[in-house]
Short mmCIF file of C-alpha atoms and ligand atoms in Angstrom, two decimals:
data_model
loop_
_atom_site.label_atom_id
_atom_site.label_comp_id
_atom_site.label_asym_id
_atom_site.label_seq_id
_atom_site.Cartn_x
_atom_site.Cartn_y
_atom_site.Cartn_z
CA MET A 1 -8.54 8.55 -19.64
CA LYS A 2 -7.91 9.10 -15.92
CA VAL A 3 -7.81 6.47 -13.19
CA LEU A 4 -9.25 7.56 -9.83
CA LYS A 5 -8.78 5.50 -6.68
CA PHE A 6 -10.81 6.12 -3.53
CA GLY A 7 -9.53 4.66 -0.26
CA GLY A 8 -11.37 3.13 2.67
CA THR A 9 -12.22 6.37 4.49
CA SER A 10 -13.39 7.99 1.24
CA VAL A 11 -16.05 5.27 0.88
CA GLY A 12 -16.39 4.67 4.64
CA SER A 13 -20.10 5.51 4.95
CA ALA A 14 -23.19 5.94 2.76
CA GLN A 15 -22.72 9.72 2.88
CA ARG A 16 -19.07 9.46 1.86
CA MET A 17 -20.00 7.24 -1.10
CA LYS A 18 -22.51 9.89 -2.19
CA ASN A 19 -19.76 12.52 -1.98
CA VAL A 20 -17.49 10.35 -4.15
CA ALA A 21 -20.28 10.04 -6.71
CA LYS A 22 -20.50 13.86 -6.86
CA LEU A 23 -16.75 14.05 -7.47
CA ILE A 24 -16.65 11.55 -10.30
CA CYS A 25 -19.80 12.38 -12.25
CA ASN A 26 -18.55 15.08 -14.61
CA GLY A 27 -19.10 13.62 -18.07
CA GLU A 28 -15.48 12.47 -18.54
CA LYS A 29 -14.71 8.81 -19.22
CA LYS A 30 -12.74 7.30 -16.34
CA ILE A 31 -11.81 4.18 -14.41
CA VAL A 32 -12.72 4.28 -10.72
CA VAL A 33 -11.01 1.94 -8.25
CA LEU A 34 -12.53 1.47 -4.81
CA SER A 35 -11.11 0.06 -1.58
CA ALA A 36 -13.25 -1.70 0.99
CA MET A 37 -15.17 0.59 3.38
CA SER A 38 -12.81 1.56 6.23
CA GLY A 39 -12.57 -1.06 8.95
CA THR A 40 -13.94 -3.85 6.73
CA THR A 41 -10.64 -5.49 5.77
CA ASN A 42 -9.60 -5.55 9.43
CA SER A 43 -12.97 -7.09 10.39
CA LEU A 44 -12.63 -9.72 7.68
CA LEU A 45 -9.15 -10.61 8.89
CA GLU A 46 -10.54 -10.91 12.41
CA ILE A 47 -13.27 -13.24 11.14
CA ALA A 48 -10.64 -15.33 9.35
CA ASP A 49 -8.62 -15.48 12.56
CA TYR A 50 -11.61 -16.95 14.44
CA PHE A 51 -12.05 -19.54 11.69
CA TYR A 52 -8.33 -20.40 11.92
CA LYS A 53 -8.75 -20.94 15.63
CA SER A 54 -11.87 -23.07 14.98
CA ASN A 55 -13.89 -20.64 17.10
CA LEU A 56 -17.00 -20.73 14.92
CA ASP A 57 -19.14 -18.78 17.38
CA GLY A 58 -16.56 -15.97 17.42
CA ALA A 59 -16.48 -15.90 13.61
CA LEU A 60 -20.28 -15.95 13.26
CA GLU A 61 -20.70 -13.20 15.84
CA HIS A 62 -18.31 -10.93 13.93
CA ILE A 63 -19.99 -11.77 10.63
CA ILE A 64 -23.37 -10.70 12.03
CA THR A 65 -21.95 -7.43 13.36
CA LEU A 66 -20.43 -6.64 9.97
CA GLU A 67 -23.57 -7.69 8.12
CA ASN A 68 -25.74 -5.39 10.26
CA LYS A 69 -23.39 -2.51 9.52
CA TYR A 70 -23.78 -3.11 5.78
CA ARG A 71 -27.57 -3.51 6.07
CA ASP A 72 -27.66 0.00 7.61
CA VAL A 73 -25.46 1.37 4.82
CA VAL A 74 -27.85 0.01 2.18
CA GLU A 75 -30.86 1.73 3.77
CA GLU A 76 -29.01 5.04 3.94
CA LEU A 77 -27.38 4.83 0.52
CA LEU A 78 -30.32 3.73 -1.61
CA THR A 79 -33.84 5.10 -1.76
CA THR A 80 -35.80 3.03 -4.27
CA GLU A 81 -37.25 -0.28 -3.06
CA GLU A 82 -36.01 -1.97 -6.23
CA LYS A 83 -32.35 -1.04 -5.64
CA ARG A 84 -32.58 -1.73 -1.91
CA GLN A 85 -33.92 -5.20 -2.69
CA GLU A 86 -31.05 -5.83 -5.13
CA ALA A 87 -28.54 -4.63 -2.54
CA ARG A 88 -30.05 -6.76 0.23
CA SER A 89 -29.76 -9.88 -1.87
CA ILE A 90 -26.13 -9.00 -2.77
CA LEU A 91 -25.40 -8.66 0.96
CA SER A 92 -27.07 -11.99 1.68
CA SER A 93 -24.97 -13.79 -0.90
CA HIS A 94 -21.68 -12.31 0.44
CA PHE A 95 -22.48 -12.89 4.10
CA ASP A 96 -23.85 -16.41 3.47
CA TYR A 97 -20.58 -17.07 1.64
CA LEU A 98 -18.65 -15.90 4.71
CA ARG A 99 -20.75 -18.19 6.93
CA SER A 100 -20.08 -21.13 4.60
CA PHE A 101 -16.45 -21.25 5.77
CA ALA A 102 -17.66 -22.70 9.05
CA LYS A 103 -17.98 -26.00 7.18
CA SER A 104 -14.60 -26.09 5.46
CA VAL A 105 -10.97 -26.67 6.33
CA PHE A 106 -9.44 -23.26 6.93
CA THR A 107 -6.15 -22.27 5.28
CA ILE A 108 -4.53 -19.16 3.81
CA PHE A 109 -6.59 -19.70 0.61
CA GLU A 110 -9.86 -19.40 2.49
CA GLU A 111 -8.49 -16.34 4.31
CA LYS A 112 -7.76 -14.62 1.00
CA ALA A 113 -11.24 -15.39 -0.31
CA ILE A 114 -12.72 -13.89 2.87
CA VAL A 115 -10.58 -10.77 2.79
CA ALA A 116 -11.58 -10.11 -0.84
CA GLN A 117 -15.22 -9.61 0.17
CA GLY A 118 -14.61 -6.01 1.34
CA GLU A 119 -13.82 -4.61 -2.10
CA LEU A 120 -16.49 -6.79 -3.73
CA LEU A 121 -19.09 -5.33 -1.35
CA SER A 122 -18.09 -1.67 -1.63
CA THR A 123 -18.04 -1.72 -5.43
CA SER A 124 -21.36 -3.60 -5.74
CA LEU A 125 -23.12 -1.11 -3.47
CA PHE A 126 -21.54 1.89 -5.16
CA GLN A 127 -22.52 0.59 -8.61
CA LEU A 128 -26.14 0.25 -7.43
CA TYR A 129 -26.06 3.82 -6.15
CA LEU A 130 -24.66 5.12 -9.46
CA GLU A 131 -27.41 3.23 -11.31
CA GLU A 132 -30.02 4.67 -8.96
CA ILE A 133 -28.92 8.23 -9.64
CA GLY A 134 -28.86 7.53 -13.37
CA GLU A 135 -25.11 7.49 -13.99
CA ASN A 136 -23.72 5.55 -16.91
CA SER A 137 -21.47 3.21 -14.94
CA ILE A 138 -20.41 -0.42 -15.31
CA LEU A 139 -18.65 -2.70 -12.83
CA LEU A 140 -15.62 -4.52 -14.28
CA PRO A 141 -14.63 -7.41 -11.96
CA ALA A 142 -10.95 -7.09 -10.98
CA LEU A 143 -10.79 -10.87 -10.64
CA GLU A 144 -11.18 -11.07 -14.42
CA PHE A 145 -8.09 -9.01 -15.26
CA MET A 146 -5.89 -8.33 -12.21
CA ARG A 147 -3.33 -11.08 -11.82
CA ILE A 148 -0.03 -11.83 -10.09
CA ASP A 149 2.56 -14.37 -11.16
CA LYS A 150 4.34 -17.16 -9.25
CA ASN A 151 6.60 -14.60 -7.54
CA ALA A 152 3.58 -12.53 -6.48
CA GLU A 153 4.59 -9.84 -8.99
CA PRO A 154 1.92 -8.27 -11.22
CA ASP A 155 1.52 -10.08 -14.55
CA ASN A 156 1.53 -6.88 -16.59
CA ALA A 157 0.97 -8.45 -20.00
CA TYR A 158 -2.05 -10.40 -18.71
CA ILE A 159 -3.50 -7.35 -16.96
CA LYS A 160 -3.09 -5.15 -20.01
CA GLN A 161 -4.68 -7.61 -22.41
CA HIS A 162 -7.60 -8.66 -20.22
CA LEU A 163 -8.45 -5.17 -19.01
CA ASN A 164 -8.36 -3.69 -22.50
CA ASP A 165 -10.48 -6.59 -23.82
CA LEU A 166 -13.06 -5.88 -21.12
CA LEU A 167 -13.07 -2.16 -21.90
CA GLU A 168 -13.52 -2.86 -25.61
CA ALA A 169 -16.33 -5.31 -24.90
CA HIS A 170 -18.22 -2.61 -22.97
CA PRO A 171 -17.88 0.66 -24.88
CA GLY A 172 -19.83 3.82 -24.22
CA HIS A 173 -19.77 4.09 -20.42
CA GLU A 174 -18.66 7.13 -18.47
CA ILE A 175 -17.55 5.27 -15.35
CA TYR A 176 -15.73 1.93 -15.35
CA LEU A 177 -15.80 0.84 -11.73
CA THR A 178 -13.56 -1.87 -10.30
CA GLN A 179 -12.15 -3.31 -7.07
CA GLY A 180 -8.76 -2.33 -5.69
CA PHE A 181 -6.52 -4.75 -3.80
CA ILE A 182 -7.94 -8.06 -5.05
CA CYS A 183 -6.53 -10.22 -7.83
CA ARG A 184 -5.99 -13.81 -8.88
CA ASN A 185 -2.64 -15.54 -8.54
CA ALA A 186 -0.77 -17.68 -11.09
CA TYR A 187 -2.97 -20.67 -10.12
CA GLY A 188 -6.22 -18.75 -10.64
CA GLU A 189 -6.95 -18.53 -6.89
CA ILE A 190 -8.25 -15.37 -5.23
CA ASP A 191 -5.32 -13.38 -3.89
CA ASN A 192 -4.46 -9.77 -3.11
CA LEU A 193 -1.81 -7.08 -3.53
CA GLN A 194 -1.10 -6.82 0.22
CA ARG A 195 -2.52 -4.33 2.71
CA GLY A 196 -3.06 -0.91 1.18
CA GLY A 197 -2.89 -2.55 -2.26
CA SER A 198 -5.71 -0.56 -3.88
CA ASP A 199 -3.17 2.17 -4.68
CA TYR A 200 -1.16 -0.46 -6.51
CA THR A 201 -4.27 -1.58 -8.43
CA ALA A 202 -4.78 2.02 -9.58
CA SER A 203 -1.24 2.41 -10.86
CA LEU A 204 -1.22 -1.01 -12.55
CA ILE A 205 -4.47 -0.08 -14.30
CA GLY A 206 -3.09 3.35 -15.18
CA ALA A 207 -0.10 1.73 -16.86
CA ALA A 208 -2.27 -0.92 -18.59
CA VAL A 209 -4.53 1.67 -20.24
CA ASN A 210 -1.82 4.33 -20.61
CA ALA A 211 -3.89 6.76 -18.54
CA GLU A 212 -3.27 10.49 -18.70
CA GLU A 213 -3.23 10.67 -14.87
CA ILE A 214 -3.63 8.43 -11.82
CA GLN A 215 -5.45 10.07 -8.92
CA ILE A 216 -5.23 8.65 -5.41
CA TRP A 217 -8.10 10.16 -3.38
CA THR A 218 -7.70 9.77 0.37
CA ASP A 219 -8.39 11.47 3.71
CA ILE A 220 -5.51 13.97 3.68
CA ASP A 221 -4.48 16.77 1.32
CA GLY A 222 -1.50 15.01 -0.28
CA MET A 223 1.86 13.67 0.81
CA HIS A 224 2.96 15.55 3.92
CA ASN A 225 6.55 16.39 4.79
CA ASN A 226 6.43 14.07 7.81
CA ASP A 227 4.11 11.44 9.27
CA PRO A 228 1.06 13.35 10.61
CA ARG A 229 0.31 10.49 13.00
CA PHE A 230 3.50 11.29 14.95
CA VAL A 231 4.36 14.90 14.17
CA GLU A 232 2.16 17.98 14.56
CA GLY A 233 2.09 20.75 11.99
CA THR A 234 3.17 18.68 8.98
CA LYS A 235 2.53 20.29 5.59
CA PRO A 236 1.49 18.95 2.18
CA ILE A 237 4.21 18.81 -0.48
CA PRO A 238 2.95 20.34 -3.76
CA MET A 239 5.29 18.45 -6.06
CA LEU A 240 7.46 15.32 -5.84
CA HIS A 241 9.62 13.41 -8.30
CA PHE A 242 8.65 9.76 -8.94
CA GLU A 243 11.88 8.63 -7.21
CA GLU A 244 11.22 10.74 -4.13
CA ALA A 245 7.64 9.49 -3.86
CA ALA A 246 8.75 5.89 -4.38
CA GLU A 247 11.32 6.18 -1.55
CA LEU A 248 8.74 7.74 0.78
CA ALA A 249 6.13 5.09 -0.02
CA TYR A 250 8.61 2.25 0.38
CA PHE A 251 10.00 3.68 3.61
CA GLY A 252 6.70 3.99 5.39
CA ALA A 253 4.59 6.95 4.18
CA LYS A 254 1.30 5.08 4.59
CA ILE A 255 -0.55 7.32 2.17
CA LEU A 256 0.90 5.23 -0.68
CA HIS A 257 1.33 1.47 -1.04
CA PRO A 258 5.09 0.72 -1.02
CA THR A 259 5.40 -0.28 -4.67
CA CYS A 260 2.60 1.69 -6.30
CA ILE A 261 4.80 4.41 -7.81
CA LEU A 262 6.86 2.04 -9.97
CA PRO A 263 4.25 1.23 -12.68
CA ALA A 264 3.38 4.93 -12.99
CA LYS A 265 7.04 5.90 -13.19
CA LEU A 266 7.82 3.29 -15.86
CA ALA A 267 4.86 4.46 -17.94
CA ASN A 268 5.58 8.13 -17.13
CA ILE A 269 2.04 8.75 -15.89
CA PRO A 270 1.68 11.54 -13.31
CA VAL A 271 0.15 10.56 -9.98
CA ARG A 272 -1.92 13.10 -8.08
CA LEU A 273 -2.74 12.67 -4.38
CA LEU A 274 -6.02 14.36 -3.47
CA ASN A 275 -8.30 14.75 -0.48
CA THR A 276 -11.91 13.55 -0.75
CA MET A 277 -12.88 15.68 2.25
CA GLU A 278 -11.31 18.79 0.71
CA PRO A 279 -11.48 18.30 -3.07
CA GLU A 280 -10.36 21.85 -3.92
CA ALA A 281 -6.99 21.42 -2.16
CA SER A 282 -4.23 21.04 -4.75
CA GLY A 283 -2.66 17.96 -3.10
CA THR A 284 0.61 16.49 -4.38
CA LEU A 285 1.61 15.99 -7.98
CA ILE A 286 4.14 13.19 -8.55
CA SER A 287 5.91 13.33 -11.91
CA THR A 288 9.34 13.71 -13.50
CA ARG A 289 9.64 17.27 -12.16
CA MET A 290 11.71 17.95 -9.07
CA ASN A 291 12.47 20.83 -6.72
CA LYS A 292 16.22 21.28 -7.11
CA GLY A 293 18.31 20.90 -3.96
CA LYS A 294 15.37 20.58 -1.60
CA ILE A 295 14.85 18.16 1.29
CA GLU A 296 11.19 17.28 0.84
CA ALA A 297 10.06 14.84 3.51
CA VAL A 298 10.75 12.31 6.23
CA ALA A 299 9.16 8.88 6.68
CA ALA A 300 9.61 5.91 8.98
CA LYS A 301 9.37 2.19 8.32
CA ASP A 302 8.57 0.03 11.34
CA GLY A 303 9.19 -3.60 12.13
CA ILE A 304 12.80 -3.74 11.01
CA THR A 305 15.37 -6.33 12.08
CA ALA A 306 19.09 -5.60 11.72
CA ILE A 307 21.61 -8.38 11.17
CA LYS A 308 25.36 -7.82 11.52
CA ILE A 309 27.88 -10.33 10.16
CA GLN A 310 31.49 -9.79 11.20
CA SER A 311 34.38 -11.78 9.84
CA GLY A 312 38.15 -11.42 9.61
CA ARG A 313 37.79 -13.28 6.33
CA MET A 314 36.05 -10.30 4.78
CA LEU A 315 39.24 -8.27 5.05
CA MET A 316 40.62 -7.80 1.53
CA ALA A 317 38.51 -10.72 0.27
CA TYR A 318 36.25 -10.79 -2.73
CA GLY A 319 33.14 -12.96 -2.87
CA PHE A 320 32.19 -12.45 0.79
CA LEU A 321 29.27 -10.14 0.12
CA ARG A 322 28.02 -12.43 -2.63
CA LYS A 323 27.87 -15.32 -0.16
CA VAL A 324 25.96 -13.16 2.31
CA PHE A 325 23.45 -12.01 -0.31
CA GLU A 326 22.98 -15.54 -1.64
CA ILE A 327 21.76 -16.64 1.76
CA PHE A 328 19.05 -13.95 1.79
CA GLU A 329 18.19 -14.79 -1.81
CA SER A 330 17.81 -18.49 -1.08
CA TYR A 331 15.21 -17.63 1.59
CA LYS A 332 13.48 -15.08 -0.69
CA THR A 333 14.04 -12.38 1.92
CA PRO A 334 14.65 -8.88 0.55
CA ILE A 335 17.23 -6.63 2.16
CA ASP A 336 16.27 -2.97 2.75
CA MET A 337 19.36 -1.20 4.02
CA ILE A 338 23.01 -2.18 3.94
CA THR A 339 26.21 -0.75 5.42
CA THR A 340 29.68 -2.24 5.22
CA SER A 341 33.11 -1.91 6.81
CA GLU A 342 36.32 -3.82 6.14
CA VAL A 343 35.42 -6.46 8.70
CA GLY A 344 31.69 -6.64 8.66
CA VAL A 345 28.39 -5.92 7.03
CA SER A 346 25.03 -4.91 8.49
CA VAL A 347 21.76 -5.42 6.64
CA THR A 348 18.12 -4.90 7.54
CA ILE A 349 15.08 -6.97 6.69
CA ASP A 350 11.38 -6.56 7.44
CA ASN A 351 10.27 -10.10 6.66
CA THR A 352 11.49 -12.29 9.53
CA LYS A 353 9.71 -15.52 8.52
CA LYS A 354 13.04 -17.19 7.71
CA LEU A 355 15.18 -15.34 10.23
CA ASP A 356 16.33 -18.45 12.13
CA GLU A 357 17.37 -20.25 8.96
CA ILE A 358 19.14 -17.13 7.66
CA VAL A 359 21.05 -16.61 10.91
CA ASN A 360 22.06 -20.30 10.98
CA ASP A 361 23.51 -20.07 7.48
CA LEU A 362 25.18 -16.71 8.12
CA LYS A 363 26.98 -18.18 11.14
CA LYS A 364 29.02 -20.23 8.68
CA LEU A 365 30.46 -16.95 7.38
CA GLY A 366 31.11 -15.02 10.60
CA THR A 367 29.84 -13.82 13.95
CA VAL A 368 26.19 -12.82 13.73
CA THR A 369 24.33 -10.26 15.87
CA VAL A 370 20.60 -9.56 15.52
CA ASP A 371 18.77 -6.40 16.70
CA HIS A 372 14.97 -6.58 16.75
CA ASP A 373 12.34 -3.86 16.91
CA MET A 374 14.17 -1.25 14.90
CA VAL A 375 12.88 1.51 12.60
CA ILE A 376 14.28 2.99 9.40
CA ILE A 377 14.04 6.77 9.24
CA CYS A 378 14.28 7.98 5.69
CA VAL A 379 14.94 11.59 4.64
CA VAL A 380 13.98 12.23 1.02
CA GLY A 381 14.68 15.00 -1.45
CA ASP A 382 17.04 16.09 -4.21
CA LEU A 383 20.23 15.01 -2.44
CA PRO A 384 23.18 14.55 -4.82
CA PHE A 385 26.52 14.54 -3.01
CA GLU A 386 27.49 17.90 -4.55
CA ASN A 387 24.63 19.42 -2.55
CA VAL A 388 27.00 20.24 0.31
CA GLY A 389 25.83 20.38 3.90
CA PHE A 390 22.55 18.50 3.95
CA GLN A 391 24.11 15.46 5.64
CA SER A 392 25.35 17.47 8.61
CA LYS A 393 21.96 19.17 8.93
CA VAL A 394 20.20 15.84 9.03
CA VAL A 395 22.69 14.07 11.31
CA GLY A 396 22.79 17.16 13.54
CA ALA A 397 19.04 16.92 14.07
CA LEU A 398 19.51 13.38 15.35
CA LYS A 399 22.38 14.24 17.68
CA ASP A 400 20.64 12.88 20.82
CA ILE A 401 19.52 9.62 19.25
CA PRO A 402 21.58 6.41 19.05
CA LEU A 403 22.05 5.60 15.34
CA ARG A 404 22.57 1.90 14.60
CA MET A 405 23.15 2.33 10.84
CA ILE A 406 23.52 5.26 8.42
CA SER A 407 23.05 4.77 4.66
CA TYR A 408 23.64 7.33 1.92
CA GLY A 409 24.88 7.18 -1.65
CA GLY A 410 22.69 4.38 -2.99
CA SER A 411 20.55 7.00 -4.67
CA ASN A 412 20.49 10.77 -4.98
CA TYR A 413 17.16 10.91 -3.23
CA ASN A 414 17.54 9.47 0.23
CA ILE A 415 19.58 9.29 3.38
CA SER A 416 18.44 6.64 5.87
CA PHE A 417 19.07 5.84 9.51
CA LEU A 418 18.34 2.79 11.58
CA ILE A 419 17.23 3.54 15.12
CA LYS A 420 15.41 1.82 17.96
CA ALA A 421 11.60 1.83 17.71
CA GLU A 422 11.39 3.71 21.02
CA ASP A 423 13.28 6.67 19.47
CA LYS A 424 11.05 6.98 16.39
CA LYS A 425 8.73 9.76 17.52
CA HIS A 426 11.62 11.80 18.89
CA ALA A 427 13.58 11.36 15.65
CA LEU A 428 10.67 12.34 13.38
CA ASN A 429 9.95 15.46 15.43
CA ALA A 430 13.60 16.47 15.66
CA LEU A 431 13.93 16.18 11.88
CA SER A 432 10.79 18.25 11.23
CA GLN A 433 12.08 20.91 13.60
CA ALA A 434 15.50 21.06 11.93
CA LEU A 435 14.42 20.72 8.31
CA PHE A 436 10.99 22.26 7.91
CA SER A 437 10.30 24.69 10.75
CA GLU A 438 11.26 27.73 8.64
CA GLU A 439 9.04 26.82 5.66
P1 ADP B 1 -6.68 5.18 2.23
O1 ADP B 1 -7.60 4.39 3.10
O2 ADP B 1 -7.34 6.30 1.50
O3 ADP B 1 -5.83 4.32 1.36
P2 ADP B 1 -4.51 5.43 4.11
O4 ADP B 1 -4.93 5.36 5.53
O5 ADP B 1 -3.92 4.18 3.52
O6 ADP B 1 -5.72 5.95 3.24
O7 ADP B 1 -3.45 6.61 3.89
C1 ADP B 1 -3.74 7.92 4.34
C2 ADP B 1 -3.12 8.13 5.69
O8 ADP B 1 -1.70 8.03 5.60
C3 ADP B 1 -3.31 9.51 6.26
O9 ADP B 1 -4.55 9.63 6.94
C4 ADP B 1 -2.11 9.68 7.20
O10 ADP B 1 -2.45 9.43 8.53
C5 ADP B 1 -1.15 8.60 6.75
N1 ADP B 1 0.19 9.12 6.43
C6 ADP B 1 1.36 8.61 6.90
N2 ADP B 1 2.41 9.30 6.43
C7 ADP B 1 1.90 10.28 5.65
C8 ADP B 1 2.47 11.34 4.90
N3 ADP B 1 3.79 11.53 4.84
N4 ADP B 1 1.64 12.18 4.24
C9 ADP B 1 0.31 12.01 4.27
N5 ADP B 1 -0.30 11.02 4.96
C10 ADP B 1 0.47 10.17 5.64
N1 LIG B 2 -8.83 -2.84 1.75
C1 LIG B 2 -7.41 -3.13 1.68
C2 LIG B 2 -6.74 -2.77 3.00
O1 LIG B 2 -7.41 -2.33 3.93
C3 LIG B 2 -6.73 -2.46 0.54
C4 LIG B 2 -6.71 -0.94 0.58
O2 LIG B 2 -7.46 -0.32 1.33
O3 LIG B 2 -5.93 -0.35 -0.18
O4 LIG B 2 -5.57 -3.00 3.15
MG1 MG B 3 -4.13 3.14 1.75
#
């Protein structure tokens, strides 16, 4: 069985939903994961923000705008009065639910319940359309099987058991439709897998059902060799190794959720990135196969903070790094990049919620310097150290740009640089020019 995920743009209008239906109705049994229609999750977050600020008029105004948009979608998507009526009453229940938050105390829990409405709406409407055109489809509610634990990590055993139970309870369908992104947490509350999390849903489902392939359908013809939002003339990469794709996703290639490759890699399920607007394009196949010796792509991760800790005590000492890492661990703040010298260590983080506390504690170990508004540039490919010369090529491309940190050797797949945010576009373009202009 294959798992197919369609992102926000792919289901962004009634016409696009109809196109998706054409792509998936081919007689094969499959699981289809949908995101919210594009723009919806942002609108829902905006509505939540008005509720937070106790601006009920602002929230209600945005709810009406969104509701009107969906009412138009229903009229365009469905043709029979019966299905339209069903859809209208589904819309009423979701939008009345949104309005009901005007009466309650507003916290992060309410925000998560609001933000979940996008995927609930898109899948309900799409299911009605599939029924209207006579497709054998069933909607499996993600909130009944998708779950995260106390550390916000997927509860794989729970997901596997509950999803497979649901599939067994409903045999004989061609399309098993479900919501991306949304889940329940360890306390049974509505939660989510973070922005862009529908990709993660697809790979978790793929692993849970041991799918033959996970397809991520989006608005571009696969993983490109650089970020098309900042560099012109980027090209799709036909084939990537799981490790390469995981590095690119983690280090900012927005086409994939940062952690969505891991479940597929562990279960050895190939992931194919495909374009809904150009379904014949071959896209990118992510698997255990790799192009030997090739630099494949460049990505950038924004919003990085660098922290340097310098101490004479580090010289020849053991245990210093452990103390540094323990501080980050105690504040549950992951470190992305790390570089060391005999007298100091620099690390980067992207979650700055506990920055003040971390810096306070680090000051007990040495002199601390913090640089905000930095970007990690990550160059990915088959890069073992025996592959002589690639480092100089990469560093040479960045010769005009101040490099705050350089990291290589942690894996055979990546060399990373920390630069100022203002140099990002220049760096990405310089790397494309140096690495890919002859391809
Ligand atoms: P979806 O809504 O389908 O999940 P996303 O917007 O999350 O789609 O991801 C697709 C977008 O990712 C593309 O439109 C493109 O602008 C952006 N992107 C960033 N880096 C890359 C890359 N290296 N290759 C392809 N797309 C990329
Ligand atoms: N709808 C969610 C978002 O916009 C999840 C996703 O699209 O993958 O982040
Ligand atoms: Mg996405």
